[in-house]
mmCIF file of N, CA and C in Angstrom:
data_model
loop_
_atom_site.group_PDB
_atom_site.id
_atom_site.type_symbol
_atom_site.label_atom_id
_atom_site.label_comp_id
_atom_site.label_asym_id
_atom_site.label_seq_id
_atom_site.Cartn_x
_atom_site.Cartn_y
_atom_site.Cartn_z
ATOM 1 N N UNK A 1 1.794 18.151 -8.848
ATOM 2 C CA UNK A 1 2.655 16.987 -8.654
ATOM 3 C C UNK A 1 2.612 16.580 -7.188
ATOM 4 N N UNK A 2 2.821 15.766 -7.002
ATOM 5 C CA UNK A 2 2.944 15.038 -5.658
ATOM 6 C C UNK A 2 3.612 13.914 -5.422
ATOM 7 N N UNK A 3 4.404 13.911 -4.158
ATOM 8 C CA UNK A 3 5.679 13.486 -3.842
ATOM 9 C C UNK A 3 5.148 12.205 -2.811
ATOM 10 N N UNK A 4 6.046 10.971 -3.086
ATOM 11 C CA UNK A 4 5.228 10.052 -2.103
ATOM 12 C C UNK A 4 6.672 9.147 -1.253
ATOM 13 N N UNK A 5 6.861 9.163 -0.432
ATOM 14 C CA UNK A 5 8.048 8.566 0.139
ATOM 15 C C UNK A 5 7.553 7.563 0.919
ATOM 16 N N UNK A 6 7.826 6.374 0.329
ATOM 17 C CA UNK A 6 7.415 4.864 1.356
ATOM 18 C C UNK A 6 8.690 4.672 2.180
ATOM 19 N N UNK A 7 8.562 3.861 3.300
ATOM 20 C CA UNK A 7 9.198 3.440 4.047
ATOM 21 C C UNK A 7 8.732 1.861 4.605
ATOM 22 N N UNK A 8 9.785 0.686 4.959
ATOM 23 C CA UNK A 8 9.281 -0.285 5.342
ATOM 24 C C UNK A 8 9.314 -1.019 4.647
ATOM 25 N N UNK A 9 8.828 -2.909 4.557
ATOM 26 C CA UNK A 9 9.485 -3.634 3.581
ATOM 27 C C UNK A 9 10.434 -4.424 4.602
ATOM 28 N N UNK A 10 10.677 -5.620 3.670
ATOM 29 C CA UNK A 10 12.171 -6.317 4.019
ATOM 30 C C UNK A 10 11.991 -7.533 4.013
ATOM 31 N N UNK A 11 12.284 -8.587 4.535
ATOM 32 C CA UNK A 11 12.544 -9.774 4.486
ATOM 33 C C UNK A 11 11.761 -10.860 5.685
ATOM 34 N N UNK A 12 10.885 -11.188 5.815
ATOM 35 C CA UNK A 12 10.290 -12.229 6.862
ATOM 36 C C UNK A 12 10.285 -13.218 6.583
ATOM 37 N N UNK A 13 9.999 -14.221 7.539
ATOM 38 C CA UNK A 13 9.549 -15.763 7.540
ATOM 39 C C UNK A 13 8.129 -15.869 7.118
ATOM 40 N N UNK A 14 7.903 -16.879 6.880
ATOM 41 C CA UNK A 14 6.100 -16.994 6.573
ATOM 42 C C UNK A 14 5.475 -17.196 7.978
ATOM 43 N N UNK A 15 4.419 -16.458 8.142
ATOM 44 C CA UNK A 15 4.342 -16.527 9.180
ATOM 45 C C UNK A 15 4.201 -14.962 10.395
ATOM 46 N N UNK A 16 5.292 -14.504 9.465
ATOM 47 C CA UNK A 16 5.624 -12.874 10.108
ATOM 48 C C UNK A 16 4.734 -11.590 9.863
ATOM 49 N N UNK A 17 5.484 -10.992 10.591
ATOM 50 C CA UNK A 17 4.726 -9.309 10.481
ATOM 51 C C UNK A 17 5.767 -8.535 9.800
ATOM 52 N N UNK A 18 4.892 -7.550 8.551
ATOM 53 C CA UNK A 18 6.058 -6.293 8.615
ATOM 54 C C UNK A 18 5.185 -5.221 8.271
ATOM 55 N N UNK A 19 5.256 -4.168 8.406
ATOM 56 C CA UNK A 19 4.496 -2.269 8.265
ATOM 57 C C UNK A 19 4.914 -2.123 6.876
ATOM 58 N N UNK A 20 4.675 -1.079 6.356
ATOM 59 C CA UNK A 20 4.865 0.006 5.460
ATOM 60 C C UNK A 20 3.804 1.377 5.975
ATOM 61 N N UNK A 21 4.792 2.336 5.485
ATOM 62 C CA UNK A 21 4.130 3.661 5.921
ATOM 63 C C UNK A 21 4.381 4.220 4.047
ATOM 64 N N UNK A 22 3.654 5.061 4.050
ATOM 65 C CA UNK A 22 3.526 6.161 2.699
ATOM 66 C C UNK A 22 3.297 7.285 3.086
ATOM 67 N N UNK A 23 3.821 8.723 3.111
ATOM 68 C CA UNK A 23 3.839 9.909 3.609
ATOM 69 C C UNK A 23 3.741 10.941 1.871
ATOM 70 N N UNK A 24 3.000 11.400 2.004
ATOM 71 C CA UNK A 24 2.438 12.223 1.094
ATOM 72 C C UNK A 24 2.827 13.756 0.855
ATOM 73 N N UNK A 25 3.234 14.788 -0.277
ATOM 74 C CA UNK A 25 3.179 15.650 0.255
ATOM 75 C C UNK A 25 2.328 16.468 0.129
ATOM 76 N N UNK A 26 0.748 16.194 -0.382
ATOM 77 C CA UNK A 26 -0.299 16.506 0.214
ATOM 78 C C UNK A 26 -1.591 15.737 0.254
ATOM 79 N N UNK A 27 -2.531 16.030 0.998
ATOM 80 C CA UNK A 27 -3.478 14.864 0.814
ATOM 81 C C UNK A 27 -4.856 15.407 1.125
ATOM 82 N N UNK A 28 -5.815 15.753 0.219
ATOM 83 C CA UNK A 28 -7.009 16.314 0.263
ATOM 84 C C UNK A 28 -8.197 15.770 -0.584
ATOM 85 N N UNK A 29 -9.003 15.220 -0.341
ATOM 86 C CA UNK A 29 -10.010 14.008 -0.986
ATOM 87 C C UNK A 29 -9.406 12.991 -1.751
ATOM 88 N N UNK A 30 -8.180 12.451 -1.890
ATOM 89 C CA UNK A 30 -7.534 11.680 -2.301
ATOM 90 C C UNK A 30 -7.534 9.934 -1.683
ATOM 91 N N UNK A 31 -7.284 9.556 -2.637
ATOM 92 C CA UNK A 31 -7.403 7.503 -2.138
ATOM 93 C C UNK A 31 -5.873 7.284 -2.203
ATOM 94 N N UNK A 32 -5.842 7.134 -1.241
ATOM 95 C CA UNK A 32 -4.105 6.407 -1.082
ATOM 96 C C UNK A 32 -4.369 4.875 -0.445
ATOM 97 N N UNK A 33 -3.083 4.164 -1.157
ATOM 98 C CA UNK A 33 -3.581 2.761 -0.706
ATOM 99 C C UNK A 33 -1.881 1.839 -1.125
ATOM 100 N N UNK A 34 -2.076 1.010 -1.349
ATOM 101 C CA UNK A 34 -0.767 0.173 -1.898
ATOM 102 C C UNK A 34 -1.123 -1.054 -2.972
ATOM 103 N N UNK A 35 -0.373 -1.254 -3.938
ATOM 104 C CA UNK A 35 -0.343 -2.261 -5.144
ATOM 105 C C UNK A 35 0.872 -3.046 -4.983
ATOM 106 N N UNK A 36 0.504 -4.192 -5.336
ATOM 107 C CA UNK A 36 1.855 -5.071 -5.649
ATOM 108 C C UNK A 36 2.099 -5.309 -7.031
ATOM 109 N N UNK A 37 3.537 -5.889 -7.240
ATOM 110 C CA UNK A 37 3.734 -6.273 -8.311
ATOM 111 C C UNK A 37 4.590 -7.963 -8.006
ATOM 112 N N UNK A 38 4.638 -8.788 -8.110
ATOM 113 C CA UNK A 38 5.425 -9.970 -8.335
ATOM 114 C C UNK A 38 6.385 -10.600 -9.395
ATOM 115 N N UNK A 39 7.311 -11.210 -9.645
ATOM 116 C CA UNK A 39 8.397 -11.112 -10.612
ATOM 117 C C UNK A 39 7.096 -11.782 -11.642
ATOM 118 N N UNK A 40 6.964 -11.227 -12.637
ATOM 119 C CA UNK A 40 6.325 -11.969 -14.116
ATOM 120 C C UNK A 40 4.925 -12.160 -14.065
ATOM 121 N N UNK A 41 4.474 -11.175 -12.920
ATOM 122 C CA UNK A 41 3.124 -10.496 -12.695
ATOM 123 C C UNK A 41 2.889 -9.529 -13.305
ATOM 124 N N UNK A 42 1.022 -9.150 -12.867
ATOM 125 C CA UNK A 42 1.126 -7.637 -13.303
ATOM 126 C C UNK A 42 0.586 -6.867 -11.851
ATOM 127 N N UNK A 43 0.674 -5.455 -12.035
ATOM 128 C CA UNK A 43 0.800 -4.974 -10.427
ATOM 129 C C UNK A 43 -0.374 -5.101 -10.161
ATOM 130 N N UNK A 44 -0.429 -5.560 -9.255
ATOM 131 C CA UNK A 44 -2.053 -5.493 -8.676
ATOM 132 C C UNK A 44 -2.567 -5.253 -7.099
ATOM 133 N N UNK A 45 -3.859 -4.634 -6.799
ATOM 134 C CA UNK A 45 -4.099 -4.357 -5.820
ATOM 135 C C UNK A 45 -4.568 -4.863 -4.804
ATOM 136 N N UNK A 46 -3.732 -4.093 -3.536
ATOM 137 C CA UNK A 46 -3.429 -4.512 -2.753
ATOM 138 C C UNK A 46 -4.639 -3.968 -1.497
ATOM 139 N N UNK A 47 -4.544 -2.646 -1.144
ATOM 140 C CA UNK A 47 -5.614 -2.239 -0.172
ATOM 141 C C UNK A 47 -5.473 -0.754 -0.330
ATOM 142 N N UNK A 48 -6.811 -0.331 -0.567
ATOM 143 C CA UNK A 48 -6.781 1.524 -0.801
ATOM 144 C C UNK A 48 -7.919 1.589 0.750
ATOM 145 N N UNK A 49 -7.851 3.081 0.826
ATOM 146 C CA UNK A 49 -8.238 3.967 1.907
ATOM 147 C C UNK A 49 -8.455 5.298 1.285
ATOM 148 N N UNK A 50 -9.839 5.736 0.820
ATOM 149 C CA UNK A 50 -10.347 7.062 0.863
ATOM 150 C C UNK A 50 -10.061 7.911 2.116
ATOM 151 N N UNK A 51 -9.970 9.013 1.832
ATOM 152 C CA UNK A 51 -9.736 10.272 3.050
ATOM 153 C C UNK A 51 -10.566 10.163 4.283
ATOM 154 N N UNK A 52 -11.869 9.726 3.741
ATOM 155 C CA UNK A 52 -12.688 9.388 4.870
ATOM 156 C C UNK A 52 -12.971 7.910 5.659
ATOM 157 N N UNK A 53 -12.188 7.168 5.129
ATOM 158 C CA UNK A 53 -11.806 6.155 5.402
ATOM 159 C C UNK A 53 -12.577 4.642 5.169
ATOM 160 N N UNK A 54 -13.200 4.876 4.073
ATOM 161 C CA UNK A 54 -13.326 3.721 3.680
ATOM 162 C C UNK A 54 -12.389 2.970 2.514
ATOM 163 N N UNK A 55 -12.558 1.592 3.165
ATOM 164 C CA UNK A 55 -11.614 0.715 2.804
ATOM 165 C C UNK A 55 -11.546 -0.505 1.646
ATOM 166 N N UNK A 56 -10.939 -0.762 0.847
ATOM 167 C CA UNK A 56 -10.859 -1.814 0.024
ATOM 168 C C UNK A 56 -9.762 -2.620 -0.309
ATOM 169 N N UNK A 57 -10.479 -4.238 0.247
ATOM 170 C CA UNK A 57 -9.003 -5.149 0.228
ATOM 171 C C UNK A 57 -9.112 -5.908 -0.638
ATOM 172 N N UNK A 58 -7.737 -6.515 -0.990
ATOM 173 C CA UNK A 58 -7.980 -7.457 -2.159
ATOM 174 C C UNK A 58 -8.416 -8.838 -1.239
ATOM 175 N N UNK A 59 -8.993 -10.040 -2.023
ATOM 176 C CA UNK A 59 -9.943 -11.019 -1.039
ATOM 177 C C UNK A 59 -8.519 -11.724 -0.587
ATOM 178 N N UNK A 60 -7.376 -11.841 -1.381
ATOM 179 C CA UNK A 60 -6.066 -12.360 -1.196
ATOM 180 C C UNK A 60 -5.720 -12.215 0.422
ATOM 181 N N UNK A 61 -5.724 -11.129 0.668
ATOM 182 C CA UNK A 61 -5.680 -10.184 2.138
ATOM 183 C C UNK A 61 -6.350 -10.363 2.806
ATOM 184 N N UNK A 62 -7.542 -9.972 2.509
ATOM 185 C CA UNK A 62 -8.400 -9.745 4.038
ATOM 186 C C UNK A 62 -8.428 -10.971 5.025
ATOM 187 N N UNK A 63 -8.000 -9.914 6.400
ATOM 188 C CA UNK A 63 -8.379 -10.935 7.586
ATOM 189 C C UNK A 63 -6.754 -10.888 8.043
ATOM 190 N N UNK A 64 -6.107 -10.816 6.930
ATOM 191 C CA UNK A 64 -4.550 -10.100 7.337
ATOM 192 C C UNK A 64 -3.652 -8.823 7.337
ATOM 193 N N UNK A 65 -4.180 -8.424 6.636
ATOM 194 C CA UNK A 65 -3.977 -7.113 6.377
ATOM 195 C C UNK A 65 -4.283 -5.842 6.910
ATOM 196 N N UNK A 66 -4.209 -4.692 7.190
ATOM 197 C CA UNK A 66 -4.547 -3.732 7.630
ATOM 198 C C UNK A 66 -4.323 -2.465 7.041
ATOM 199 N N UNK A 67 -5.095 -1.428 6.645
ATOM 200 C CA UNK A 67 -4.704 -0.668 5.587
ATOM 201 C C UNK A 67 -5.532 0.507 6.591
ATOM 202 N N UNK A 68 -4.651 1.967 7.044
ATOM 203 C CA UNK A 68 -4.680 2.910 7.959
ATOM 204 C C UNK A 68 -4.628 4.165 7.256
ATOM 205 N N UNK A 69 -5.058 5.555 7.675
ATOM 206 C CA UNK A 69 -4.363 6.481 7.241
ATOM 207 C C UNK A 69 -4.816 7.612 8.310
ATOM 208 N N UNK A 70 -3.300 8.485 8.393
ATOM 209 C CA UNK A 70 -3.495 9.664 8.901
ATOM 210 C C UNK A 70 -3.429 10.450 8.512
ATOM 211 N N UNK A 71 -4.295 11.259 8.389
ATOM 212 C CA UNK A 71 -4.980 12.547 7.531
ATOM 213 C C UNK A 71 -3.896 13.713 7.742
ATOM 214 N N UNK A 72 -3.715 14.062 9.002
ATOM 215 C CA UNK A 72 -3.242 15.266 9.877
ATOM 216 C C UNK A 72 -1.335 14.890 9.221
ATOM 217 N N UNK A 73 -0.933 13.961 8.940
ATOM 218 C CA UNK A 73 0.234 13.150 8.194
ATOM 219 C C UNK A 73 0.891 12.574 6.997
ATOM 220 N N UNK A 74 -0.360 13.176 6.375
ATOM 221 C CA UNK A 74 -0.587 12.676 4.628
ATOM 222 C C UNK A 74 -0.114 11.040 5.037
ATOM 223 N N UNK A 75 -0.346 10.513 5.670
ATOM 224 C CA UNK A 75 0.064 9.119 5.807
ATOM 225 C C UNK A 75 -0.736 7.943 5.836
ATOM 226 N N UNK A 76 -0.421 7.315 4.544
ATOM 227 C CA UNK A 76 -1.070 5.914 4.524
ATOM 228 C C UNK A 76 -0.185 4.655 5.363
ATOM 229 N N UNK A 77 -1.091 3.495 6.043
ATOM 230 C CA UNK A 77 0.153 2.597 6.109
ATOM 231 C C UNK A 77 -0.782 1.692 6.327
ATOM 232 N N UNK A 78 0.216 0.322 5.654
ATOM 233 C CA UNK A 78 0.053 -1.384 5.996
ATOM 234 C C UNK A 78 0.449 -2.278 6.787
ATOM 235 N N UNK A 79 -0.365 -2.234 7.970
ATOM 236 C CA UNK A 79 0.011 -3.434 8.603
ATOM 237 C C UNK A 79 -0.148 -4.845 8.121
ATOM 238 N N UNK A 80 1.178 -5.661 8.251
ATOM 239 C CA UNK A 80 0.568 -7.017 7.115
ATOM 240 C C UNK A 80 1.122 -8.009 7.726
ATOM 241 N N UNK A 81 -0.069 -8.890 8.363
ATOM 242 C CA UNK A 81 0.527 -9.939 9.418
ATOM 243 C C UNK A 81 0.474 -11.218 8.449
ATOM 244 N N UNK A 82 0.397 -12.307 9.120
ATOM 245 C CA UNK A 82 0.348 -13.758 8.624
ATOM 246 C C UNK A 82 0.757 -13.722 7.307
ATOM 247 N N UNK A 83 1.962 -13.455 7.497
ATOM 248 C CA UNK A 83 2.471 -12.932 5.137
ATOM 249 C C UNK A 83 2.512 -14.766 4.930
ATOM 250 N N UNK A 84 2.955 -14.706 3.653
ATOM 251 C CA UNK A 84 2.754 -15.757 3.355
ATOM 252 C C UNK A 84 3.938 -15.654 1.878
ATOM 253 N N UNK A 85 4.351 -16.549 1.493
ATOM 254 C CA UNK A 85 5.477 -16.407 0.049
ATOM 255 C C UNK A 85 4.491 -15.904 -0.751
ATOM 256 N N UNK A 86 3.567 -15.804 -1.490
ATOM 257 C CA UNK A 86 2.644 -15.385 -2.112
ATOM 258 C C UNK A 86 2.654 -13.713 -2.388
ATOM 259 N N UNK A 87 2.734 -13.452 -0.954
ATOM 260 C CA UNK A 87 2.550 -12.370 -0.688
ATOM 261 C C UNK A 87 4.352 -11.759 -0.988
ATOM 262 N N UNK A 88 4.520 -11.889 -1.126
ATOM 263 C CA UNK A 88 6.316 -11.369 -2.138
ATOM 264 C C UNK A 88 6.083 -10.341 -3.474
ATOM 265 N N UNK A 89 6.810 -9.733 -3.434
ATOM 266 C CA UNK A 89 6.519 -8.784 -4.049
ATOM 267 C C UNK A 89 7.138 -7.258 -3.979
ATOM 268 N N UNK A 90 7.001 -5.768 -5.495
ATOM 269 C CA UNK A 90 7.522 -4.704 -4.582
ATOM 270 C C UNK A 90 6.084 -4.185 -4.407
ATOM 271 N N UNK A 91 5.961 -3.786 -3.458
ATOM 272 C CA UNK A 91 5.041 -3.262 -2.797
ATOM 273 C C UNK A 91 4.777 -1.677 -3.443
ATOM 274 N N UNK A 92 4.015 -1.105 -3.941
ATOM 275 C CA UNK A 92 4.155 0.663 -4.725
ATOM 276 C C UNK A 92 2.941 1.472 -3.861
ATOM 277 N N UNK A 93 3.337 2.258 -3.585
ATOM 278 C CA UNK A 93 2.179 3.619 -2.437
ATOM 279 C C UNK A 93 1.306 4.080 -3.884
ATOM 280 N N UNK A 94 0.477 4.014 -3.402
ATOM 281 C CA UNK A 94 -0.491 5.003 -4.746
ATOM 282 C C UNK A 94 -1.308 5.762 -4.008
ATOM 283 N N UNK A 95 -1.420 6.784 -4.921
ATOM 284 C CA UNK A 95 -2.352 8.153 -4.261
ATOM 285 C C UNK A 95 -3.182 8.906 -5.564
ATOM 286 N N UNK A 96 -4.549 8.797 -5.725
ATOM 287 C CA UNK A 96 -5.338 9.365 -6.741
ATOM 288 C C UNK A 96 -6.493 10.285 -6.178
ATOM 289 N N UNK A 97 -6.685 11.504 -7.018
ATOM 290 C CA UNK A 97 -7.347 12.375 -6.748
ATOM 291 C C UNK A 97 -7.495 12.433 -7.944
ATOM 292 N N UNK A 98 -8.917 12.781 -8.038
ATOM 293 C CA UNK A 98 -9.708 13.760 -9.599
ATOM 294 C C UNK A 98 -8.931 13.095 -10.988
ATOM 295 N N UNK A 99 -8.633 11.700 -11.225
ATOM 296 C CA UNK A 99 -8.007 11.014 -12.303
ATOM 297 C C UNK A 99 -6.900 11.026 -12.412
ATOM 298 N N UNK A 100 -5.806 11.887 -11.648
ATOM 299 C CA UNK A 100 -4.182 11.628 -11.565
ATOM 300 C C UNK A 100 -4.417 10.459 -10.684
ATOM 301 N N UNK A 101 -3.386 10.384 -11.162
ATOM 302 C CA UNK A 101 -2.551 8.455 -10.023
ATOM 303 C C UNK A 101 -1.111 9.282 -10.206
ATOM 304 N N UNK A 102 -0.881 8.676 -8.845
ATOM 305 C CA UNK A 102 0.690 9.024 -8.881
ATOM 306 C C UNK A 102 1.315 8.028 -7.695
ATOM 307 N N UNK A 103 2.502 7.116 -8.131
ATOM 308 C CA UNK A 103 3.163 6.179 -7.461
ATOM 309 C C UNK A 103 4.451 5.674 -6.718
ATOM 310 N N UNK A 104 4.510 5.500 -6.019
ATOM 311 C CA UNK A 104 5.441 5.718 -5.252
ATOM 312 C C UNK A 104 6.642 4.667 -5.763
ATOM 313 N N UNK A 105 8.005 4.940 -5.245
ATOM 314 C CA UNK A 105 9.008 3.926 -5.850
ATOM 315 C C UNK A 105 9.095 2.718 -5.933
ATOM 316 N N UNK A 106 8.511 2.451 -4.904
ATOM 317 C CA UNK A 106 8.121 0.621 -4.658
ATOM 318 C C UNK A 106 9.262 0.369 -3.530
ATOM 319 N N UNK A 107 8.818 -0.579 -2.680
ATOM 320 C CA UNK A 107 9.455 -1.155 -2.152
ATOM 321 C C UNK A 107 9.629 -3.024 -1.876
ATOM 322 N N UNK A 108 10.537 -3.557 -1.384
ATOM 323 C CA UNK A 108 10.598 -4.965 -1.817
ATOM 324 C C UNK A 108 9.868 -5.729 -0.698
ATOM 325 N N UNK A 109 8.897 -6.602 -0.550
ATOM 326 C CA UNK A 109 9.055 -6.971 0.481
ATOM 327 C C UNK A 109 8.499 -9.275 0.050
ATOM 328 N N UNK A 110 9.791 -9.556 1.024
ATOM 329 C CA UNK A 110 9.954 -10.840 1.011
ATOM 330 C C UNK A 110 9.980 -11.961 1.953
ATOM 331 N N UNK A 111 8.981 -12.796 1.304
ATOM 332 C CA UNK A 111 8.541 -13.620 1.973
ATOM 333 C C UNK A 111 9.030 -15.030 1.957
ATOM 334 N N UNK A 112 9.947 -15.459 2.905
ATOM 335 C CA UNK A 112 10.210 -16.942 2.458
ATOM 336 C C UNK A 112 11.766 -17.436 4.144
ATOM 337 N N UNK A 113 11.427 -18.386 4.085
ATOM 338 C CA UNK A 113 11.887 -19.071 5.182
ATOM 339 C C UNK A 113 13.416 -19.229 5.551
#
């Protein structure tokens, strides 16, 4: 089992910046990354990071987004500039190794003026 505690989220203007961090409680060849979900959506992805650090963004993102991780921290995180209302949503930490997925609580994060 594995335990995933996000932090970060909240409320911006369009236009703004906000983080999320994901802290793991362990992390060994595993892809941690983040998914959204939107009201009367389905969840979808957002930006993963293999252990060794390669990266995958959704095309929605790229060029704004930033998707990090520290190994030594079990810690994934999103830097997410130029948000946009679009980009609204709860935000969920995901972490998969060897065919488990396991997801984090979600957090809210909102975009609008």
């Amino acid at each position: 089992q594995v335990q995933l505690v996000e932090s970060g989220g909240g409320l911006v203007q369009p236009g703004g910046s906000l983080s999320l961090s994901c802290a793991a409680s362990r992390n060994i060849f595993s892809i941690m990354g983040w998914y959204r979900q939107a009201p009367g959506k389905e969840r979808e992805l957002v930006a993963v990071i293999t252990s060794v650090g390669i990266r995958n963004y959704a095309d929605s993102v790229k060029g704004r987004f930033t998707i990090s991780r520290d190994n030594a921290k079990n810690t994934v995180y999103l830097q997410m500039n130029s948000l946009k209302a679009e980009d609204t949503g709860v935000y969920y930490c995901y972490y998969g190794l060897r065919g488990d997925v396991y997801w984090g609580q979600g957090t809210q994060v909102t975009v609008s003026p």
